[in-house]
mmCIF file of N, CA and C in Angstrom:
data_model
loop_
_atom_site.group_PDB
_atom_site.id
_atom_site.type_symbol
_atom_site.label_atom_id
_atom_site.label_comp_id
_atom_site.label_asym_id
_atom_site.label_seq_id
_atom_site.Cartn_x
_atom_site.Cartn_y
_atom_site.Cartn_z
ATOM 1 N N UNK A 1 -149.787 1.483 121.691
ATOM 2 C CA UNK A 1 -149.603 2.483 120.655
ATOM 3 C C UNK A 1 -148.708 3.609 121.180
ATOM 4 N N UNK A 2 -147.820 4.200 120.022
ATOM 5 C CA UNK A 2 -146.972 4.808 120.697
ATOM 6 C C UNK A 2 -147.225 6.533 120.680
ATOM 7 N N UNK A 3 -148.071 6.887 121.298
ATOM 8 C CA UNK A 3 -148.069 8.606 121.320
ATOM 9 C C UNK A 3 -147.310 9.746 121.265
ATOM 10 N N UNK A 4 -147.166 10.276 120.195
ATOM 11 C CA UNK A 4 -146.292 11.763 120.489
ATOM 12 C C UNK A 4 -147.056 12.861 120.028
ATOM 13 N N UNK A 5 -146.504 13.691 120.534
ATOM 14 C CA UNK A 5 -146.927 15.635 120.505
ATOM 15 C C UNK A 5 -146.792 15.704 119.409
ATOM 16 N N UNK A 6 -147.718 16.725 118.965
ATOM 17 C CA UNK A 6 -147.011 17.172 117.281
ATOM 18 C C UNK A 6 -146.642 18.522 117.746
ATOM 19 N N UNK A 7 -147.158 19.493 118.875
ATOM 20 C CA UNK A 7 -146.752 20.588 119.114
ATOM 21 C C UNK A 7 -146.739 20.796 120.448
ATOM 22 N N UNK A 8 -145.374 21.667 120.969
ATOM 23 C CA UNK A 8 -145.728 21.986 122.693
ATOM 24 C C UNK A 8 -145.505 23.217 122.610
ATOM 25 N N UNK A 9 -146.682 23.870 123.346
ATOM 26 C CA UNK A 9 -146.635 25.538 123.483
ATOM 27 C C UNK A 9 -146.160 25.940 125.007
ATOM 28 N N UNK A 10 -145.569 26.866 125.300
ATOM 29 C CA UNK A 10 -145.132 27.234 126.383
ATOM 30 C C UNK A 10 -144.961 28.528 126.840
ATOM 31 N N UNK A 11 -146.375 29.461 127.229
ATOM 32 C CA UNK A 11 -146.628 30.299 127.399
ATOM 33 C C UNK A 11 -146.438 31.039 128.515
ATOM 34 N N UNK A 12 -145.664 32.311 129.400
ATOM 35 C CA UNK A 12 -145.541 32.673 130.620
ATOM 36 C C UNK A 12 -145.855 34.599 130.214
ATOM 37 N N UNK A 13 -147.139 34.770 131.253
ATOM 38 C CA UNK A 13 -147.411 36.219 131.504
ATOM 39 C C UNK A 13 -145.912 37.022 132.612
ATOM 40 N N UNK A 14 -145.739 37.986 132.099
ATOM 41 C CA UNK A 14 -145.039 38.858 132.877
ATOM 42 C C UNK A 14 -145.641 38.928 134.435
ATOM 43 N N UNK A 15 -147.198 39.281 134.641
ATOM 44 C CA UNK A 15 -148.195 39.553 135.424
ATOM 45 C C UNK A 15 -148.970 38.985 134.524
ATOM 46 N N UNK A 16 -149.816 38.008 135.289
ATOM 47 C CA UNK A 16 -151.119 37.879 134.996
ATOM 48 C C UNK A 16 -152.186 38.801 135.130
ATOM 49 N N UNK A 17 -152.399 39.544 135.589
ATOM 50 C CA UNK A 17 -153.088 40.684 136.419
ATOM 51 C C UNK A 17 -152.938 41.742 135.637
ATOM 52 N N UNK A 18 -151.909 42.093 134.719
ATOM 53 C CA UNK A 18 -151.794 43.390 133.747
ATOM 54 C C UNK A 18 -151.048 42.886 132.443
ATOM 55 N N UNK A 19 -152.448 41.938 131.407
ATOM 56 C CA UNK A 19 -151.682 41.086 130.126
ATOM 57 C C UNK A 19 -151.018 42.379 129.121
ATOM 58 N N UNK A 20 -151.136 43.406 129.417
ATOM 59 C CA UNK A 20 -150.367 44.547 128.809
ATOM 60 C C UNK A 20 -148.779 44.419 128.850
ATOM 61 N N UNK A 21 -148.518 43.888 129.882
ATOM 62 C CA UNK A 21 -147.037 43.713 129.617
ATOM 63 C C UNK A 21 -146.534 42.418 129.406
ATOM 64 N N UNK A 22 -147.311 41.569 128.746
ATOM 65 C CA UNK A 22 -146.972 40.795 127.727
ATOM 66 C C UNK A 22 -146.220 39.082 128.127
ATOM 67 N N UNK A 23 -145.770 38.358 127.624
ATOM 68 C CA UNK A 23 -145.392 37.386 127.897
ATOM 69 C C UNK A 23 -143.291 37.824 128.390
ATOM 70 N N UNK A 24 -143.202 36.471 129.460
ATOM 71 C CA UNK A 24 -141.769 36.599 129.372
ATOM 72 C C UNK A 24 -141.551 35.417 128.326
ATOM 73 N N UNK A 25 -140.155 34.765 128.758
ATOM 74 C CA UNK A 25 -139.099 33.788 128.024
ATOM 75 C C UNK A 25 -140.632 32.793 127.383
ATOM 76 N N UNK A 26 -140.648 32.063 126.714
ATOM 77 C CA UNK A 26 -142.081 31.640 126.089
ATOM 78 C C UNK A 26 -141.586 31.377 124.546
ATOM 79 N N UNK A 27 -141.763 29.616 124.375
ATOM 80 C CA UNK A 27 -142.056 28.997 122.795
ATOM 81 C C UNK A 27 -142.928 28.550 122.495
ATOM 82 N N UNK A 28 -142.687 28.162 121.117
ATOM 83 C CA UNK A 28 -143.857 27.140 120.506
ATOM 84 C C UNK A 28 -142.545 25.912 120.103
ATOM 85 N N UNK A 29 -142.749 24.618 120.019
ATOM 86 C CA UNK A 29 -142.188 23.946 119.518
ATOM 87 C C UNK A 29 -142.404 23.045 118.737
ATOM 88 N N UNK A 30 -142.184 21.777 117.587
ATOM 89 C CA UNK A 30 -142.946 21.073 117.136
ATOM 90 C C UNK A 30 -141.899 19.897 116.872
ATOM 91 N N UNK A 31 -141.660 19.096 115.905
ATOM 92 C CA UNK A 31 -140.995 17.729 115.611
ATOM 93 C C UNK A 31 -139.670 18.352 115.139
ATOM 94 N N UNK A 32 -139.702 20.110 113.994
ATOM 95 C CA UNK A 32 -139.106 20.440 113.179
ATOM 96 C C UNK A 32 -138.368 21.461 113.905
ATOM 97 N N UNK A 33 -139.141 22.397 114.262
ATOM 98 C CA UNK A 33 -139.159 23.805 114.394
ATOM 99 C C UNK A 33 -138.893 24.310 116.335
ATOM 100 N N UNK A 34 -138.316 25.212 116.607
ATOM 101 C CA UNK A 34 -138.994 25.896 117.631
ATOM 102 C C UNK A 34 -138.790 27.317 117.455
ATOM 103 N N UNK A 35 -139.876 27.766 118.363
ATOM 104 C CA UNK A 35 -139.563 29.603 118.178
ATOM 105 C C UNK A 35 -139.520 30.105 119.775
ATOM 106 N N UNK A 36 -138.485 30.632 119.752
ATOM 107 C CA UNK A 36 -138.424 31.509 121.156
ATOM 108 C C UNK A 36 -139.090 32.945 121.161
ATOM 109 N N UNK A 37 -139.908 33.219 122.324
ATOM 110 C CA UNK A 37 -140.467 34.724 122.253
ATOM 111 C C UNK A 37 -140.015 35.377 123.309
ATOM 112 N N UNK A 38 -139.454 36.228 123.083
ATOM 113 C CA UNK A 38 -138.741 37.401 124.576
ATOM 114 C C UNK A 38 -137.894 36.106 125.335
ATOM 115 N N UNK A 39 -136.997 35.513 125.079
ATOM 116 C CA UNK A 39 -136.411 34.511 125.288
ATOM 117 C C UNK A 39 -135.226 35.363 126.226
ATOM 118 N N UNK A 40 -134.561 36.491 126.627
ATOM 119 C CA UNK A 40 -134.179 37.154 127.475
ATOM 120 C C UNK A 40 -134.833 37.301 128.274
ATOM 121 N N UNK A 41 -136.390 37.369 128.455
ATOM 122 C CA UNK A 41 -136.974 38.220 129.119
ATOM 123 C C UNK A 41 -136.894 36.984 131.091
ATOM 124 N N UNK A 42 -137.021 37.937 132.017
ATOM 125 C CA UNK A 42 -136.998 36.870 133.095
ATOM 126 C C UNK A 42 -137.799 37.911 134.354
ATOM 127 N N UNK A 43 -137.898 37.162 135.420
ATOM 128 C CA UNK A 43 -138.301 38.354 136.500
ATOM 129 C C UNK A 43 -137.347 39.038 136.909
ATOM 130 N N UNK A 44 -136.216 38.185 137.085
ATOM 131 C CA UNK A 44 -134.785 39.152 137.821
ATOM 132 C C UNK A 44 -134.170 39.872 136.343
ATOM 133 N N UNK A 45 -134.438 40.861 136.415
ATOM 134 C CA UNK A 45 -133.582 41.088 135.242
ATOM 135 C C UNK A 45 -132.270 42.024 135.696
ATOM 136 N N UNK A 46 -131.030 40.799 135.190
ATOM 137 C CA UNK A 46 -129.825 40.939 135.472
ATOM 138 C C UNK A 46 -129.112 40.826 133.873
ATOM 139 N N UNK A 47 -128.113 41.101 133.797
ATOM 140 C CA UNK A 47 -127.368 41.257 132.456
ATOM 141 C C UNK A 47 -126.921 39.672 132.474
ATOM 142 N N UNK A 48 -126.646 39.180 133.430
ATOM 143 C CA UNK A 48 -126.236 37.323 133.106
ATOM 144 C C UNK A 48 -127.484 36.913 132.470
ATOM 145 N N UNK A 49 -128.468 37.324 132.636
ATOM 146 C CA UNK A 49 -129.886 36.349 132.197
ATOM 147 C C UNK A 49 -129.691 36.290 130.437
ATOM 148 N N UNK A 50 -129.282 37.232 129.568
ATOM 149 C CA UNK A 50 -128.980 37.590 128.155
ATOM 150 C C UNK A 50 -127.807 36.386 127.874
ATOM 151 N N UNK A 51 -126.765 36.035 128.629
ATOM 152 C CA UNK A 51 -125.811 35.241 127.929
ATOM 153 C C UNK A 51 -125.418 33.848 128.552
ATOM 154 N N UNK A 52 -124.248 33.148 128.616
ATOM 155 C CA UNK A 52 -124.190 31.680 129.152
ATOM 156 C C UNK A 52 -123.825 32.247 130.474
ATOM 157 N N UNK A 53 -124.312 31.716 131.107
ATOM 158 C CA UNK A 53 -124.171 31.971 132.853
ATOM 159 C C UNK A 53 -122.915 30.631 133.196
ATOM 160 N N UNK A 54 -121.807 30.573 133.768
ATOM 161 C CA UNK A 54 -121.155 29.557 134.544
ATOM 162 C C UNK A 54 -121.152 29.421 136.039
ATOM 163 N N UNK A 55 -121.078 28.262 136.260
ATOM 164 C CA UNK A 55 -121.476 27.885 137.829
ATOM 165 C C UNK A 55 -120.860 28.575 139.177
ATOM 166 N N UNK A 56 -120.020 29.532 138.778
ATOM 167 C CA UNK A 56 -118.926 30.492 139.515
ATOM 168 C C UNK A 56 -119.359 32.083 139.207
ATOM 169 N N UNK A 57 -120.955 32.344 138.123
ATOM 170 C CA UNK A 57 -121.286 33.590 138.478
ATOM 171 C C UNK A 57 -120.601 34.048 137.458
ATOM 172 N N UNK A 58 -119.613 34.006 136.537
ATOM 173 C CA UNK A 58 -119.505 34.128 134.976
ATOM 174 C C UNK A 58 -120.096 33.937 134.077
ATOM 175 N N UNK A 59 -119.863 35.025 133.396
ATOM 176 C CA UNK A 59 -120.736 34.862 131.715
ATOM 177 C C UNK A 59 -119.974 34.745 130.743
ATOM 178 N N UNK A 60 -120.194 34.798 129.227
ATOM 179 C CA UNK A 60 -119.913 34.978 127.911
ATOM 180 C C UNK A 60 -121.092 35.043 127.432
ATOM 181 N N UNK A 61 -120.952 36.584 126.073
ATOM 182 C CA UNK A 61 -121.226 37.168 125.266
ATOM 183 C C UNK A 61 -121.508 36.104 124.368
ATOM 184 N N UNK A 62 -121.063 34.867 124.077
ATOM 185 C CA UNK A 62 -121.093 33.856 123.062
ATOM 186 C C UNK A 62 -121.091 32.244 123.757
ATOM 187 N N UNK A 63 -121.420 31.331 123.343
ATOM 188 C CA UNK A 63 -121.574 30.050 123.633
ATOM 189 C C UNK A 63 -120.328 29.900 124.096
ATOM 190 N N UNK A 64 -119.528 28.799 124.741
ATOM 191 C CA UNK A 64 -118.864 28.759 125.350
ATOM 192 C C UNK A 64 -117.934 27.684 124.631
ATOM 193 N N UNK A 65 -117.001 27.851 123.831
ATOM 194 C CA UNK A 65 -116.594 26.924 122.727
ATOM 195 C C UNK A 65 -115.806 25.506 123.382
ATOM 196 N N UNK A 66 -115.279 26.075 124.527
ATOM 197 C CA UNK A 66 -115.002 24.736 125.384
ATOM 198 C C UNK A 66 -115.689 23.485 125.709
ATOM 199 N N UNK A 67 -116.706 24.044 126.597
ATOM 200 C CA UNK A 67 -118.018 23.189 126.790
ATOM 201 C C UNK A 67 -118.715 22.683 125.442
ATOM 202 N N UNK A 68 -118.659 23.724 124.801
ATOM 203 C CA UNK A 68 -119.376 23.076 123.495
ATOM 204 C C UNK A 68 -119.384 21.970 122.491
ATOM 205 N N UNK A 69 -117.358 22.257 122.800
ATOM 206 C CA UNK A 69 -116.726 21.153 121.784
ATOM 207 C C UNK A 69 -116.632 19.983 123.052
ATOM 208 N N UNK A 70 -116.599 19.780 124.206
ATOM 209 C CA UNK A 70 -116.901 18.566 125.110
ATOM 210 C C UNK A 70 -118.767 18.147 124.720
ATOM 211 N N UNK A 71 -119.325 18.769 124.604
ATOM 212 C CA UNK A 71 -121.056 18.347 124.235
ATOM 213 C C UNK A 71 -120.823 17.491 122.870
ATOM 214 N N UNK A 72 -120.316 17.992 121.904
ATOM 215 C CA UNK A 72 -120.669 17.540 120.740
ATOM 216 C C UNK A 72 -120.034 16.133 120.427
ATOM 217 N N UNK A 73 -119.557 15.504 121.016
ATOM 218 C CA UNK A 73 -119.252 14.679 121.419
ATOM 219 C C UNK A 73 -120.396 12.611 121.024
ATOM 220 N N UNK A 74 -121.600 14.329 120.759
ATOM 221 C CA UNK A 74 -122.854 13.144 120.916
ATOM 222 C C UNK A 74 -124.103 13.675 119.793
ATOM 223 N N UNK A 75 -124.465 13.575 119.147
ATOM 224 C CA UNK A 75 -125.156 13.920 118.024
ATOM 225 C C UNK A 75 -126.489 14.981 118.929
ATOM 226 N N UNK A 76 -126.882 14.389 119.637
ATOM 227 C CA UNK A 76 -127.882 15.288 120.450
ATOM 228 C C UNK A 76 -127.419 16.302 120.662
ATOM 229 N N UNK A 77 -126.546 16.458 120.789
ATOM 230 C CA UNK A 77 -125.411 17.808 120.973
ATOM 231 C C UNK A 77 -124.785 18.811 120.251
ATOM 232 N N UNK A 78 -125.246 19.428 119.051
ATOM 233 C CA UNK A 78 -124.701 19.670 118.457
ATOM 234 C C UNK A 78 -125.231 21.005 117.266
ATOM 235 N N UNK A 79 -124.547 21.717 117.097
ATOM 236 C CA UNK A 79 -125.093 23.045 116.364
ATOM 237 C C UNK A 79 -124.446 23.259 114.814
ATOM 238 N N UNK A 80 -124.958 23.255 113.909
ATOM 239 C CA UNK A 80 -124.703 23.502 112.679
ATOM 240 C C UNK A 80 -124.395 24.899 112.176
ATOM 241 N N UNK A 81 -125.061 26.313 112.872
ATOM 242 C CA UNK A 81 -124.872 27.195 113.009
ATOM 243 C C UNK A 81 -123.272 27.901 113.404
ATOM 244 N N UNK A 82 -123.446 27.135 115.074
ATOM 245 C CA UNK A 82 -121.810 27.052 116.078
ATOM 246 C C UNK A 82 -120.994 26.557 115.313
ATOM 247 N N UNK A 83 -120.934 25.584 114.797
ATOM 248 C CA UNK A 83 -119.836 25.101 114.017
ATOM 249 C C UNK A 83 -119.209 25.926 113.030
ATOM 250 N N UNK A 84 -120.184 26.425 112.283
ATOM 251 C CA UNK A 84 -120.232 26.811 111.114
ATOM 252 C C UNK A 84 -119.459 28.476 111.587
ATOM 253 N N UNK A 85 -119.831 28.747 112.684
ATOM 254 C CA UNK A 85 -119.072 30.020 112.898
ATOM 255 C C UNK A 85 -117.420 29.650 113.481
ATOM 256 N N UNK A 86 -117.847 28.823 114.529
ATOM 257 C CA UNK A 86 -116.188 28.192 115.194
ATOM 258 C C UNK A 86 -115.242 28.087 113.667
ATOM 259 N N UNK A 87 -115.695 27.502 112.626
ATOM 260 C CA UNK A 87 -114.718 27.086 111.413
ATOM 261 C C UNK A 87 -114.435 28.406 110.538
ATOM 262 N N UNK A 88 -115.594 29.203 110.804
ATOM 263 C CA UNK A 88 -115.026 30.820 110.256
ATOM 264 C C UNK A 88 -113.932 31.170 110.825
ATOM 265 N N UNK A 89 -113.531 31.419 112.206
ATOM 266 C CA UNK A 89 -112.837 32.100 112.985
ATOM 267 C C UNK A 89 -113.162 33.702 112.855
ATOM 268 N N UNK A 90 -113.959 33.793 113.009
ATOM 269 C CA UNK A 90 -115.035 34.894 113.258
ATOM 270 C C UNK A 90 -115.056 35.345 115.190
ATOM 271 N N UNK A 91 -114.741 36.511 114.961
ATOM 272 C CA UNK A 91 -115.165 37.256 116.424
ATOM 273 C C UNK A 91 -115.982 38.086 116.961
ATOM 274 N N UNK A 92 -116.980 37.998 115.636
ATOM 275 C CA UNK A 92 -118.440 38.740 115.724
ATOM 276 C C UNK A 92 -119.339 38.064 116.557
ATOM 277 N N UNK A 93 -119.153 38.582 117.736
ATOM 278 C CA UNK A 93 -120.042 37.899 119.258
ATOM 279 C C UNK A 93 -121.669 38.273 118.852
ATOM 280 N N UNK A 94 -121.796 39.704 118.309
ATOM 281 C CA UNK A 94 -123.024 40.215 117.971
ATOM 282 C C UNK A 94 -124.069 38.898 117.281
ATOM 283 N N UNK A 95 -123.888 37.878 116.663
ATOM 284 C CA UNK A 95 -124.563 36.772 116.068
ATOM 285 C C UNK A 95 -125.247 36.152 117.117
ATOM 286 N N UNK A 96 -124.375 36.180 118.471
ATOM 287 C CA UNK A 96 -125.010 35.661 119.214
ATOM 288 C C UNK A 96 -126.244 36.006 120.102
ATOM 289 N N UNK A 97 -126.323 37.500 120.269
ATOM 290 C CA UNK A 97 -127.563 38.341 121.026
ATOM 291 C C UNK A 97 -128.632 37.745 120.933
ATOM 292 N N UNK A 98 -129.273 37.092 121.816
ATOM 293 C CA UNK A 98 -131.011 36.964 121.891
ATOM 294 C C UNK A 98 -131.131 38.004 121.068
ATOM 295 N N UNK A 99 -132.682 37.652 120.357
ATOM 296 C CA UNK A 99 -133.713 38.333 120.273
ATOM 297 C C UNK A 99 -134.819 38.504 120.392
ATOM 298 N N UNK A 100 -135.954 39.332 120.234
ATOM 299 C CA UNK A 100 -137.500 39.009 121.084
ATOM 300 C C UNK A 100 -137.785 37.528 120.533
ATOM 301 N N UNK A 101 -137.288 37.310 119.410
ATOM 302 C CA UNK A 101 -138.267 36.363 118.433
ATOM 303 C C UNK A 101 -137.083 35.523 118.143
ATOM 304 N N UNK A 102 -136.483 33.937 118.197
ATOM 305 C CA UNK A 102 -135.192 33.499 117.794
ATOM 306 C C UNK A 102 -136.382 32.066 117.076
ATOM 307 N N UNK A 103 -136.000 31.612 115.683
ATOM 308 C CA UNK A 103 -136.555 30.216 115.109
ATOM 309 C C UNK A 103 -135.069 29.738 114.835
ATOM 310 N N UNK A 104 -135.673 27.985 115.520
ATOM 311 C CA UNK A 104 -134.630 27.092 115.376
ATOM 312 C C UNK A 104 -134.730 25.765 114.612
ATOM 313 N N UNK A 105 -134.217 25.634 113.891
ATOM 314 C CA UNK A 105 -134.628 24.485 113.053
ATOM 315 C C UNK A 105 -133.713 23.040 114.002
ATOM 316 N N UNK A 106 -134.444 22.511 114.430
ATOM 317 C CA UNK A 106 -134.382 21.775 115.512
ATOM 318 C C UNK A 106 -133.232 21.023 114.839
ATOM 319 N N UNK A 107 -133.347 20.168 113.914
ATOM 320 C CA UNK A 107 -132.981 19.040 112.555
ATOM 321 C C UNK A 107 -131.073 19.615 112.989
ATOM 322 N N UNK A 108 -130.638 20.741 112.829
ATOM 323 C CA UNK A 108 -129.554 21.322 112.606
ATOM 324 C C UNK A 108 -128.844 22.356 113.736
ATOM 325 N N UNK A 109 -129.906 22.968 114.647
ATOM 326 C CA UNK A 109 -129.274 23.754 115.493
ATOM 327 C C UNK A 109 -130.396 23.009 117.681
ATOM 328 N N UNK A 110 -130.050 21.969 117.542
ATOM 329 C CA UNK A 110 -131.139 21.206 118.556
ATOM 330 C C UNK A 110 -130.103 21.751 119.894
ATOM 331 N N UNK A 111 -129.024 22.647 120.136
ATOM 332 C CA UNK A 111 -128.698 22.930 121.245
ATOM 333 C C UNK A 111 -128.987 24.595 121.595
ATOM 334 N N UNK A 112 -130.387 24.801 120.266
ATOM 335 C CA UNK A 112 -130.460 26.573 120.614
ATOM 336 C C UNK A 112 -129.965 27.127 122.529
#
């Protein structure tokens, strides 16, 4: 018989020792859905941790449209959202900012 999850939770304390300051990076996920909580949040907190980090210690403010358009390549790969802005020609990076709380509809945006 073939078993699957219907939900995976993924919970991380800042400190265990003082639950006052709350969870870091931390989802819920399911078949459909996922939700990110404090999805910036990390122990080192550095300004790369907020955006795409590259293997040379570079960032971007926004997904990385290079890499992106080499990913999509493959259906697993692929953002309905990203696209949908890449075909605007839009330079409003601001869309991209984490926030405490980000929901992803898996179905359409599965490379949150």
């Amino acid at each position: 018989e073939n078993v699957q999850r219907k939900i995976i939770k993924h919970f991380e304390m800042i400190d265990v020792n003082d639950k006052e300051q709350g969870f870091k990076a931390s989802y819920i996920r399911t078949n459909e859905w996922k939700l990110l909580i404090n999805s910036s949040l990390s122990f080192v907190e550095i300004p790369s941790n907020k955006y795409w980090v590259d293997y040379d210690d570079s960032f971007t403010t926004k997904p990385p449209t290079e890499k992106y358009q080499n990913m999509v390549n493959s259906e697993l790969f692929q953002s309905k959202c990203y696209d949908e802005y890449l075909l605007s020609d839009s330079d409003d990076e601001s869309i991209f900012t984490y926030d405490e709380v980000m929901l992803f509809k898996i179905s359409e945006d599965n490379i949150e």
